[in-house]
mmCIF file of C-alpha atoms and ligand atoms in Angstrom:
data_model
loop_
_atom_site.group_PDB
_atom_site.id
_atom_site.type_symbol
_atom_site.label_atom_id
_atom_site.label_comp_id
_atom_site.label_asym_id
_atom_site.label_seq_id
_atom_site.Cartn_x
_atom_site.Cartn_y
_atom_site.Cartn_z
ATOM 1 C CA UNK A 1 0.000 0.000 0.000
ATOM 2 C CA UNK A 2 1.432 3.765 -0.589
ATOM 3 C CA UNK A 3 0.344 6.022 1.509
ATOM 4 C CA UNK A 4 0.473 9.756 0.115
ATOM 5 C CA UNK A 5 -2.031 12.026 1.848
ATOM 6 C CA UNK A 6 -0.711 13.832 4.806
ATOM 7 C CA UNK A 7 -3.593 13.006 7.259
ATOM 8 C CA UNK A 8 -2.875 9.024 6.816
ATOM 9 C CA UNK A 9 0.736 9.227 6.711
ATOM 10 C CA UNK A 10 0.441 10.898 10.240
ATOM 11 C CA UNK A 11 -2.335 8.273 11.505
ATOM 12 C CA UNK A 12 -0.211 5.035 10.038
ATOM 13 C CA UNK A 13 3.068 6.838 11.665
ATOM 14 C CA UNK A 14 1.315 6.838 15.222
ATOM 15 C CA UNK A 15 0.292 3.401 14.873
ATOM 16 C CA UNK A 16 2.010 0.987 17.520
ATOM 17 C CA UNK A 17 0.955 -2.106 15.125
ATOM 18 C CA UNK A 18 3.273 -0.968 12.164
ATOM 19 C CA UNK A 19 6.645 -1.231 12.698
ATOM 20 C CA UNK A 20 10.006 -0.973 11.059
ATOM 21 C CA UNK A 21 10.644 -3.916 8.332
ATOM 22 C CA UNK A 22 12.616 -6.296 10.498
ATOM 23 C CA UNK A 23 16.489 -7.032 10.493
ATOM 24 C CA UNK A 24 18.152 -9.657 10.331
ATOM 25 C CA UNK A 25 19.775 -10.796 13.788
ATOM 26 C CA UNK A 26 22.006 -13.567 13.238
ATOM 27 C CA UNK A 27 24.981 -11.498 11.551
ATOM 28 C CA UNK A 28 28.480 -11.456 12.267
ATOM 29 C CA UNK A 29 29.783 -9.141 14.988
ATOM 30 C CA UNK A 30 31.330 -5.846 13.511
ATOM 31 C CA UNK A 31 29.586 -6.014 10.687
ATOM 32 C CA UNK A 32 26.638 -4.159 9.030
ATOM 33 C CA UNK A 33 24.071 -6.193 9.150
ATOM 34 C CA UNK A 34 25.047 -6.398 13.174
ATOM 35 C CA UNK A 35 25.136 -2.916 13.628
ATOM 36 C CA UNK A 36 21.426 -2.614 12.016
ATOM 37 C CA UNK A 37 20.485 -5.063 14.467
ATOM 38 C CA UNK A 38 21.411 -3.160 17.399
ATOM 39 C CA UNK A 39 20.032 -0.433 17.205
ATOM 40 C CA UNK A 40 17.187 1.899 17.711
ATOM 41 C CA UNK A 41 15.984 2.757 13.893
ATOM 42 C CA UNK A 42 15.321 -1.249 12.754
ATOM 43 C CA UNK A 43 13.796 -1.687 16.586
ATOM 44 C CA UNK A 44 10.271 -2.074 17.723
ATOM 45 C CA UNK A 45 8.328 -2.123 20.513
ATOM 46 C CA UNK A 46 9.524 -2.005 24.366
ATOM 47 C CA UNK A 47 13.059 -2.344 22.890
ATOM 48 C CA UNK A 48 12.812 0.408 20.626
ATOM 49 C CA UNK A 49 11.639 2.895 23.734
ATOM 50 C CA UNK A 50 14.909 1.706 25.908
ATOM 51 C CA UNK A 51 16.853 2.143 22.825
ATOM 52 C CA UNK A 52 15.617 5.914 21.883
ATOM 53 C CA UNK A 53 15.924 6.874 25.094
ATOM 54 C CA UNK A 54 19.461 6.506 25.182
ATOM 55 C CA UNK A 55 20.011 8.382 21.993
ATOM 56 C CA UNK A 56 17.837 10.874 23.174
ATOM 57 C CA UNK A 57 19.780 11.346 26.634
ATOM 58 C CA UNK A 58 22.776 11.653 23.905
ATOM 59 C CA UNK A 59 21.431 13.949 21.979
ATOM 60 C CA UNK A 60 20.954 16.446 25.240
ATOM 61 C CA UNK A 61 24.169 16.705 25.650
ATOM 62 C CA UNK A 62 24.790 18.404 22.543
ATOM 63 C CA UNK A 63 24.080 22.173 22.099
ATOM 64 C CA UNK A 64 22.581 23.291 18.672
ATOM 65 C CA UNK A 65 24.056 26.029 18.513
ATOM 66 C CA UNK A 66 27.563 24.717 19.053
ATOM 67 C CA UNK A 67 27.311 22.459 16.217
ATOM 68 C CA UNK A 68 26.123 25.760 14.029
ATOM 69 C CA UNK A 69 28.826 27.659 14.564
ATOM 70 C CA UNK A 70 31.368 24.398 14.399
ATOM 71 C CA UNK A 71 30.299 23.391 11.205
ATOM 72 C CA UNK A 72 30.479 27.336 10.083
ATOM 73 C CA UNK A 73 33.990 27.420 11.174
ATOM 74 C CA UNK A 74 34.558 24.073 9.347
ATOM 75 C CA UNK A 75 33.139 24.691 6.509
ATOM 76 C CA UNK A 76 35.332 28.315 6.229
ATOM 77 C CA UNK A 77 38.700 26.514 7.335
ATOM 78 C CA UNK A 78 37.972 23.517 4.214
ATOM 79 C CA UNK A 79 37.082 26.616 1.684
ATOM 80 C CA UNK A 80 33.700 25.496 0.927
ATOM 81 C CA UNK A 81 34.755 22.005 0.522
ATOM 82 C CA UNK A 82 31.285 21.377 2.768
ATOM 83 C CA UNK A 83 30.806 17.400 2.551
ATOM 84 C CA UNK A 84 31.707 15.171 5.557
ATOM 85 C CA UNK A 85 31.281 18.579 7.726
ATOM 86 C CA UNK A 86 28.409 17.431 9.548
ATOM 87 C CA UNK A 87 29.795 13.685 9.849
ATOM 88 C CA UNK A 88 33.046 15.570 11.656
ATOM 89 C CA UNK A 89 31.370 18.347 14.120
ATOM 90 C CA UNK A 90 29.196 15.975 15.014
ATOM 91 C CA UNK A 91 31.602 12.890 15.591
ATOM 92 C CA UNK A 92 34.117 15.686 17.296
ATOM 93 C CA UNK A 93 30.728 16.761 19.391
ATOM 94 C CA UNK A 94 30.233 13.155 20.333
ATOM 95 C CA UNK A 95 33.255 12.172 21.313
ATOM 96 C CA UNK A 96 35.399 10.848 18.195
ATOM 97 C CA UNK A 97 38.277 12.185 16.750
ATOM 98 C CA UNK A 98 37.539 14.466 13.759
ATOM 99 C CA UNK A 99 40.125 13.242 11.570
ATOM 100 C CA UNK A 100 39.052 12.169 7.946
ATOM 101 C CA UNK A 101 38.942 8.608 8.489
ATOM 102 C CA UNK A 102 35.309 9.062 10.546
ATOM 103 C CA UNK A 103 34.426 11.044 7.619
ATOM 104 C CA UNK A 104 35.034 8.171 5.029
ATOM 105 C CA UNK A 105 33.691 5.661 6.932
ATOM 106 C CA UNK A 106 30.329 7.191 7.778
ATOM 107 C CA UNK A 107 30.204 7.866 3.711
ATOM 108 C CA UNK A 108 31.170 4.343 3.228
ATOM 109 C CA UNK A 109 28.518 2.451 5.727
ATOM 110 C CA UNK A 110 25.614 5.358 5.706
ATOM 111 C CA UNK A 111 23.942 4.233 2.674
ATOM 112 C CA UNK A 112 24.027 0.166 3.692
ATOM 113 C CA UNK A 113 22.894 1.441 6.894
ATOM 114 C CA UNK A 114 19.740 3.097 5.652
ATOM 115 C CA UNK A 115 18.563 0.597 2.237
ATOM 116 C CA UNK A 116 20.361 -2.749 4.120
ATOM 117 C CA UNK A 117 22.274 -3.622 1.424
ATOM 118 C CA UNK A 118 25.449 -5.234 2.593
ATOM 119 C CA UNK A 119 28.741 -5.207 1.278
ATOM 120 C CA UNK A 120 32.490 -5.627 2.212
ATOM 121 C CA UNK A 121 33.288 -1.914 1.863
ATOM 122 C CA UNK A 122 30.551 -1.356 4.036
ATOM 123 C CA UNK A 123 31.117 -4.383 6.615
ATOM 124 C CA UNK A 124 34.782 -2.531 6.771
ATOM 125 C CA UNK A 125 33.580 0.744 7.430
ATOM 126 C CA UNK A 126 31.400 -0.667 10.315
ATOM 127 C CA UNK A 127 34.469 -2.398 11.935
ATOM 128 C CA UNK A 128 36.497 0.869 11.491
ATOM 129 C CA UNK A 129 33.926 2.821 13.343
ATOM 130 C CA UNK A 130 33.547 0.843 16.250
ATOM 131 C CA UNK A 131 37.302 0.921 16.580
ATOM 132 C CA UNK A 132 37.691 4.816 16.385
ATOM 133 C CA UNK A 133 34.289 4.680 18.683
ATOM 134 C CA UNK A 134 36.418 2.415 21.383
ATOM 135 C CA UNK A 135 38.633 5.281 22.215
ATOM 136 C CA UNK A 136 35.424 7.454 23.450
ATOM 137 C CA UNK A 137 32.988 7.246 26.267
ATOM 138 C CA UNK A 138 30.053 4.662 26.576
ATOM 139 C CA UNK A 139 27.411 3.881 23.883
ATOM 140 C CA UNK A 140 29.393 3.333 20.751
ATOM 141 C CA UNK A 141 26.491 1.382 19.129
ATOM 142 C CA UNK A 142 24.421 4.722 19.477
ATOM 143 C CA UNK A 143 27.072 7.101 18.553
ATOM 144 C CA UNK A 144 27.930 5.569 15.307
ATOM 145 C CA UNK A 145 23.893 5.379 14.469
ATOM 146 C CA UNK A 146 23.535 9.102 14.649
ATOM 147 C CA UNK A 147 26.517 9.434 12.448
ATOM 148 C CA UNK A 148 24.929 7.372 10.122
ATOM 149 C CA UNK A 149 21.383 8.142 10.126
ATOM 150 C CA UNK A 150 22.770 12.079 9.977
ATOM 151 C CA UNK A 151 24.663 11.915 7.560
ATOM 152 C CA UNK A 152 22.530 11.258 4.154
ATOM 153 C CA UNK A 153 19.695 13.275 5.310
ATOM 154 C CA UNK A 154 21.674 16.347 6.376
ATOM 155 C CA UNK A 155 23.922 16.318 3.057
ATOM 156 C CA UNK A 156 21.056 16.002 1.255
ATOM 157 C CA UNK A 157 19.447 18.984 2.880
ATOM 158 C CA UNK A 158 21.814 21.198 2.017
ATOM 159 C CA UNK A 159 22.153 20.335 -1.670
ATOM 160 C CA UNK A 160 18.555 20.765 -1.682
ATOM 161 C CA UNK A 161 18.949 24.157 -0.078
ATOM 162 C CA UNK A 162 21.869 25.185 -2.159
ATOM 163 C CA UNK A 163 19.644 24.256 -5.116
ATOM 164 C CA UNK A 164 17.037 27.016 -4.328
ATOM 165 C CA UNK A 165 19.190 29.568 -2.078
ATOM 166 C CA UNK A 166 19.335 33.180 -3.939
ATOM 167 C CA UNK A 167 19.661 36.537 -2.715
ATOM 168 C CA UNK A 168 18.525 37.497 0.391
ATOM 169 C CA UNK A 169 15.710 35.840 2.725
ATOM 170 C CA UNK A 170 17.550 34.002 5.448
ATOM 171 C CA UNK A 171 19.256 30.537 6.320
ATOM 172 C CA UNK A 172 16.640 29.177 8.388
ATOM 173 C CA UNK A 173 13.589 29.918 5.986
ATOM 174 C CA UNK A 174 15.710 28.028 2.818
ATOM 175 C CA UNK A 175 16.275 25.096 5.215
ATOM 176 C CA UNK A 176 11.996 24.933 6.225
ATOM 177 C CA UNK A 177 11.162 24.829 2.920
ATOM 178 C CA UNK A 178 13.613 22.728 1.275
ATOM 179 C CA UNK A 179 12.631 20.322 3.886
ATOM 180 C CA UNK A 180 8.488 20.064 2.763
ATOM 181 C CA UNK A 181 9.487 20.731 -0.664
ATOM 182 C CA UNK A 182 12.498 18.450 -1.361
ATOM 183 C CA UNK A 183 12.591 16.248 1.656
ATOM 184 C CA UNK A 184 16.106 14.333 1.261
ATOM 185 C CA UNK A 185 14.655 10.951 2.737
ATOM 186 C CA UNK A 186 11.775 10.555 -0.265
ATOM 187 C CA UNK A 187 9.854 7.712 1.797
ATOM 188 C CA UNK A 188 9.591 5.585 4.440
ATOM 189 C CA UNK A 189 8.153 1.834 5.274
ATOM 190 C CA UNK A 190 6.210 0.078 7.535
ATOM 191 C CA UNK A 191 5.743 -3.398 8.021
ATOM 192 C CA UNK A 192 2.113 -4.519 10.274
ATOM 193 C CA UNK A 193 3.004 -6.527 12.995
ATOM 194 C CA UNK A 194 0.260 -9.085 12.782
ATOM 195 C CA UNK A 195 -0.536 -9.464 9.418
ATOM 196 C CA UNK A 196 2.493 -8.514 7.720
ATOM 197 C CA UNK A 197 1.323 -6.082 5.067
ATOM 198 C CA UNK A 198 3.478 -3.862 3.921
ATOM 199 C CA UNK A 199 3.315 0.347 3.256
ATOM 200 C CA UNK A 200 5.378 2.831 1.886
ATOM 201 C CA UNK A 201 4.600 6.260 3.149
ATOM 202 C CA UNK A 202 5.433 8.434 0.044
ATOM 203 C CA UNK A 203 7.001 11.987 2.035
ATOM 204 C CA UNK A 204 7.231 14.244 -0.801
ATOM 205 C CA UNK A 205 3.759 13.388 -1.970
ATOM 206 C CA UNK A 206 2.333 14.119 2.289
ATOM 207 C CA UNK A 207 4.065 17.520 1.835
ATOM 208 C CA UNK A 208 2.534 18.608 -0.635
ATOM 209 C CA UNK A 209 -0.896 17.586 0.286
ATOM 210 C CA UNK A 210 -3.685 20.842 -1.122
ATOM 211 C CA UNK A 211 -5.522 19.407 1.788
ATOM 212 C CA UNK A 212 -2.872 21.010 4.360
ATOM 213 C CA UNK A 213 -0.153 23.303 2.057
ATOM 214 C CA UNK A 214 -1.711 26.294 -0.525
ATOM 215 C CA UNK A 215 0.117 25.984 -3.619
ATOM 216 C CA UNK A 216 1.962 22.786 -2.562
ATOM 217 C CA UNK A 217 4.400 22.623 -6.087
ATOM 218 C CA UNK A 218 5.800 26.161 -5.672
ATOM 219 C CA UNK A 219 8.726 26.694 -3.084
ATOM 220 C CA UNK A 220 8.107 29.531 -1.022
ATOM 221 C CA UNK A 221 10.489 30.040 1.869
ATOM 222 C CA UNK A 222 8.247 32.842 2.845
ATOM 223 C CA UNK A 223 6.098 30.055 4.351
ATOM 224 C CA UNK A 224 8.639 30.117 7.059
ATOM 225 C CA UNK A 225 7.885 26.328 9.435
ATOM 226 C CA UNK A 226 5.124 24.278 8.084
ATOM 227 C CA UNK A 227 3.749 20.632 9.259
ATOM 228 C CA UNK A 228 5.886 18.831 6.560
ATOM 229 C CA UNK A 229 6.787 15.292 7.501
ATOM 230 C CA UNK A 230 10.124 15.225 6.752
ATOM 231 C CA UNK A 231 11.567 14.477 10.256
ATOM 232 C CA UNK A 232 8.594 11.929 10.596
ATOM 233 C CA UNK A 233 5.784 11.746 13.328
ATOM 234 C CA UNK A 234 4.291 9.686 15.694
ATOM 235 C CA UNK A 235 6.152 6.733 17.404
ATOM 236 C CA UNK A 236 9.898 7.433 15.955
ATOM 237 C CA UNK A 237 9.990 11.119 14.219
ATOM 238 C CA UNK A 238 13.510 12.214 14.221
ATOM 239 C CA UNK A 239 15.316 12.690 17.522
ATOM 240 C CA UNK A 240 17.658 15.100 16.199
ATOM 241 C CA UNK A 241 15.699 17.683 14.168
ATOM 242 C CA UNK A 242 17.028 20.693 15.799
ATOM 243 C CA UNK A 243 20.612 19.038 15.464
ATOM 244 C CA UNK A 244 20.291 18.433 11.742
ATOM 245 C CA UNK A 245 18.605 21.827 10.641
ATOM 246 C CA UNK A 246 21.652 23.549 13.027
ATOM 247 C CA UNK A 247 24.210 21.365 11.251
ATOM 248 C CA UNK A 248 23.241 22.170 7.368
ATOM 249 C CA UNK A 249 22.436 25.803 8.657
ATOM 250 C CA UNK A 250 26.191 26.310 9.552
ATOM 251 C CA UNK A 251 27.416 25.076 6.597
ATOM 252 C CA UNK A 252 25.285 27.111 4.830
ATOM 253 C CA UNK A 253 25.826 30.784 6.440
ATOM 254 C CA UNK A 254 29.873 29.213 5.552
ATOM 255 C CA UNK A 255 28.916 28.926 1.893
ATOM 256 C CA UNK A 256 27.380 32.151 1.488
ATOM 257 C CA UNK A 257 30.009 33.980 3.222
ATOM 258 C CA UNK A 258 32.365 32.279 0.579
ATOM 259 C CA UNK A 259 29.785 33.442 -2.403
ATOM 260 C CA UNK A 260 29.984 37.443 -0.838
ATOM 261 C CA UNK A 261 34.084 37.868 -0.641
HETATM 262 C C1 HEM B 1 18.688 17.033 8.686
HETATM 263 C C2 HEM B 1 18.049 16.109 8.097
HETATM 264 C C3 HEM B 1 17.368 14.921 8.721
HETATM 265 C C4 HEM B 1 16.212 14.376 8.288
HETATM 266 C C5 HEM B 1 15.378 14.861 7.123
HETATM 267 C C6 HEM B 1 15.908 13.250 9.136
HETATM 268 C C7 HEM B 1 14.777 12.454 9.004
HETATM 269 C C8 HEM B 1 14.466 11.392 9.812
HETATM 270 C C9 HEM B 1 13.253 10.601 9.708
HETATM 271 C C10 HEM B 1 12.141 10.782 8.683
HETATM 272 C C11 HEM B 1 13.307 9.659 10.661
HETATM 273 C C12 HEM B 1 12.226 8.613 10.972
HETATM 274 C C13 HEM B 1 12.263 7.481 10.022
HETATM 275 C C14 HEM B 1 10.987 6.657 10.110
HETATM 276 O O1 HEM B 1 10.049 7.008 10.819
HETATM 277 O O2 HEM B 1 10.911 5.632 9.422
HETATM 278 C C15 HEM B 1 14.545 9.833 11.369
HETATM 279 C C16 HEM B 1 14.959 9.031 12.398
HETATM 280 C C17 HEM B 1 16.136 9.198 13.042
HETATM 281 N N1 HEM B 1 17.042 10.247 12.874
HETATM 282 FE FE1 HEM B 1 16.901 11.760 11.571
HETATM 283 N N2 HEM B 1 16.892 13.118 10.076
HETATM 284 C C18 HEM B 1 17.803 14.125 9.873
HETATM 285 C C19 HEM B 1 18.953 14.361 10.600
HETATM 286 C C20 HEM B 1 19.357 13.598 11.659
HETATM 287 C C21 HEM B 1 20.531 13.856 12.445
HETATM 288 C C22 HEM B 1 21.475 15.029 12.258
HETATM 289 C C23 HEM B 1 20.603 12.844 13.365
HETATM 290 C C24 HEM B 1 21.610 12.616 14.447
HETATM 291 C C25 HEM B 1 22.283 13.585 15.057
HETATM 292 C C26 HEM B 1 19.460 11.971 13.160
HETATM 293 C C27 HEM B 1 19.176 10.848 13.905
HETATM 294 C C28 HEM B 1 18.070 10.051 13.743
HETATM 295 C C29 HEM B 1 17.844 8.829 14.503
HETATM 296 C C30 HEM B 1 18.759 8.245 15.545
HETATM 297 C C31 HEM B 1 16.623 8.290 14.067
HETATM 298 C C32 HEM B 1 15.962 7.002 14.544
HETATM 299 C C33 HEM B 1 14.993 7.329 15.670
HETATM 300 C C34 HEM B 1 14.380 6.102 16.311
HETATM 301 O O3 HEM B 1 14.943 5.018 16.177
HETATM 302 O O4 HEM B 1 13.333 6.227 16.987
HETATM 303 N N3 HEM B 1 18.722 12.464 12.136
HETATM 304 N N4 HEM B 1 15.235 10.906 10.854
#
């Protein structure tokens, strides 16, 4: 089933009976299909909640607007050379070392992580992760998922954003829009519990629902927030929202200084 009004993508995303399309659980230790099945993203139920609690207590710790202006300064000290910033300020922020070697392996396991599709490059990337996550604090499993689950989305946001940004009208306006209008994660599945059936909740189609946006094609950062679905709803939106929109915005604000000297 696809799902593409706004109304039931927010109903089936509140429903406890549709979960996450399971994950395998039998995999090799260090590997990607292992890391998938520890963690909070591919969960359900009671282990889900003790799971996404502990990347929520995480994601307290780290200020918004400290990764802003870290991924500003980044951005200016690499000359506008803007991807794997976010991967670095926020492995730096969470405890890693921010050498490029976190960089290249979040790029090398992020896209396994999300579609499951496993590979030796990726299976090496995992194992190199936990190793540069064993010489930081408690919780590696979690750290290295919000490096991964970050790092698509938040790229992708700001190529969306650079495609639209233009003269004046400000950072934070760009980013709202470019979220309902171009989310970077396109869709999103559920599997029912019971009965198996599968659905595909179609995001870019939700976001532009007439029924909730007025002129839902045209992008208008004048709209300033708007309901979008982009960070998801219900039992598992986003955890990290306010992270990634202060993430892309630094980079950003870097870029467009660059543009003006
Ligand atoms: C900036 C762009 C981002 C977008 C558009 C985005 C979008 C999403 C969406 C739609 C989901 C829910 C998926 C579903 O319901 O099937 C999700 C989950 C998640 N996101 Fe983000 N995300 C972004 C950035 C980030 C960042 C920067 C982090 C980490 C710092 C992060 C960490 C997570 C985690 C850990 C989950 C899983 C939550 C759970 O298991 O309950 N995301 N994200």
């Amino acid at each position: 089933m696809l799902i593409t009004r706004h109304a039931e993508a927010r109903a089936l995303l509140a429903d406890p009976r549709y979960v996450p399309p399971p994950v395998r659980q039998d995999a090799e230790a260090g590997t990607l299909a292992w890391l998938r099945a520890q963690v909070s993203r591919f969960s359900s139920g009671q282990v889900h909640a003790e799971r996404r609690r502990l990347l929520t207590a995480l994601l307290a710790t780290l200020d918004a607007g400290t990764l802003r202006a870290a991924a500003r300064a980044l951005t200016l000290e690499r000359e506008g050379a803007w991807r794997g910033v976010p991967a670095t300020v926020l492995g730096v922020a969470l405890g890693f070392d921010g050498d490029r070697r976190l960089a290249e392996a979040v790029r090398a396991a992020a896209t396994g992580y999300l579609s499951g599709e496993e590979s030796p490059e990726a299976d090496a990337a995992v194992t190199e992760l936990v190793r540069l996550a064993a010489a930081a604090p408690p919780g590696p499993v979690a750290r290295i998922s919000l490096l991964l689950q970050a790092h698509a989305a938040t790229e992708g946001l700001i190529a969306g954003a650079l495609a639209h940004a233009g003269p004046g009208g400000g950072v934070d306006a760009l980013l709202h829009e470019t979220l309902r209008h171009d989310p970077p994660l396109t869709a999103t599945r559920r599997v029912h519990r019971e009965t198996g059936a599968e659905v595909v909740i179609d995001l870019v189609a939700a976001n532009r629902d007439p029924d909730v946006f007025g002129a839902p094609e045209a992008f208008d950062a004048s709209r300033g927030e708007t309901p979008h679905l982009t960070f998801g709803a219900g039992v598992r939106p986003c955890p990290a929202s306010r992270h990634g929109l202060a993430l892309a915005a630094g980079v950003l604000e870097a870029l467009l200084t660059l543009e003006e000297r």
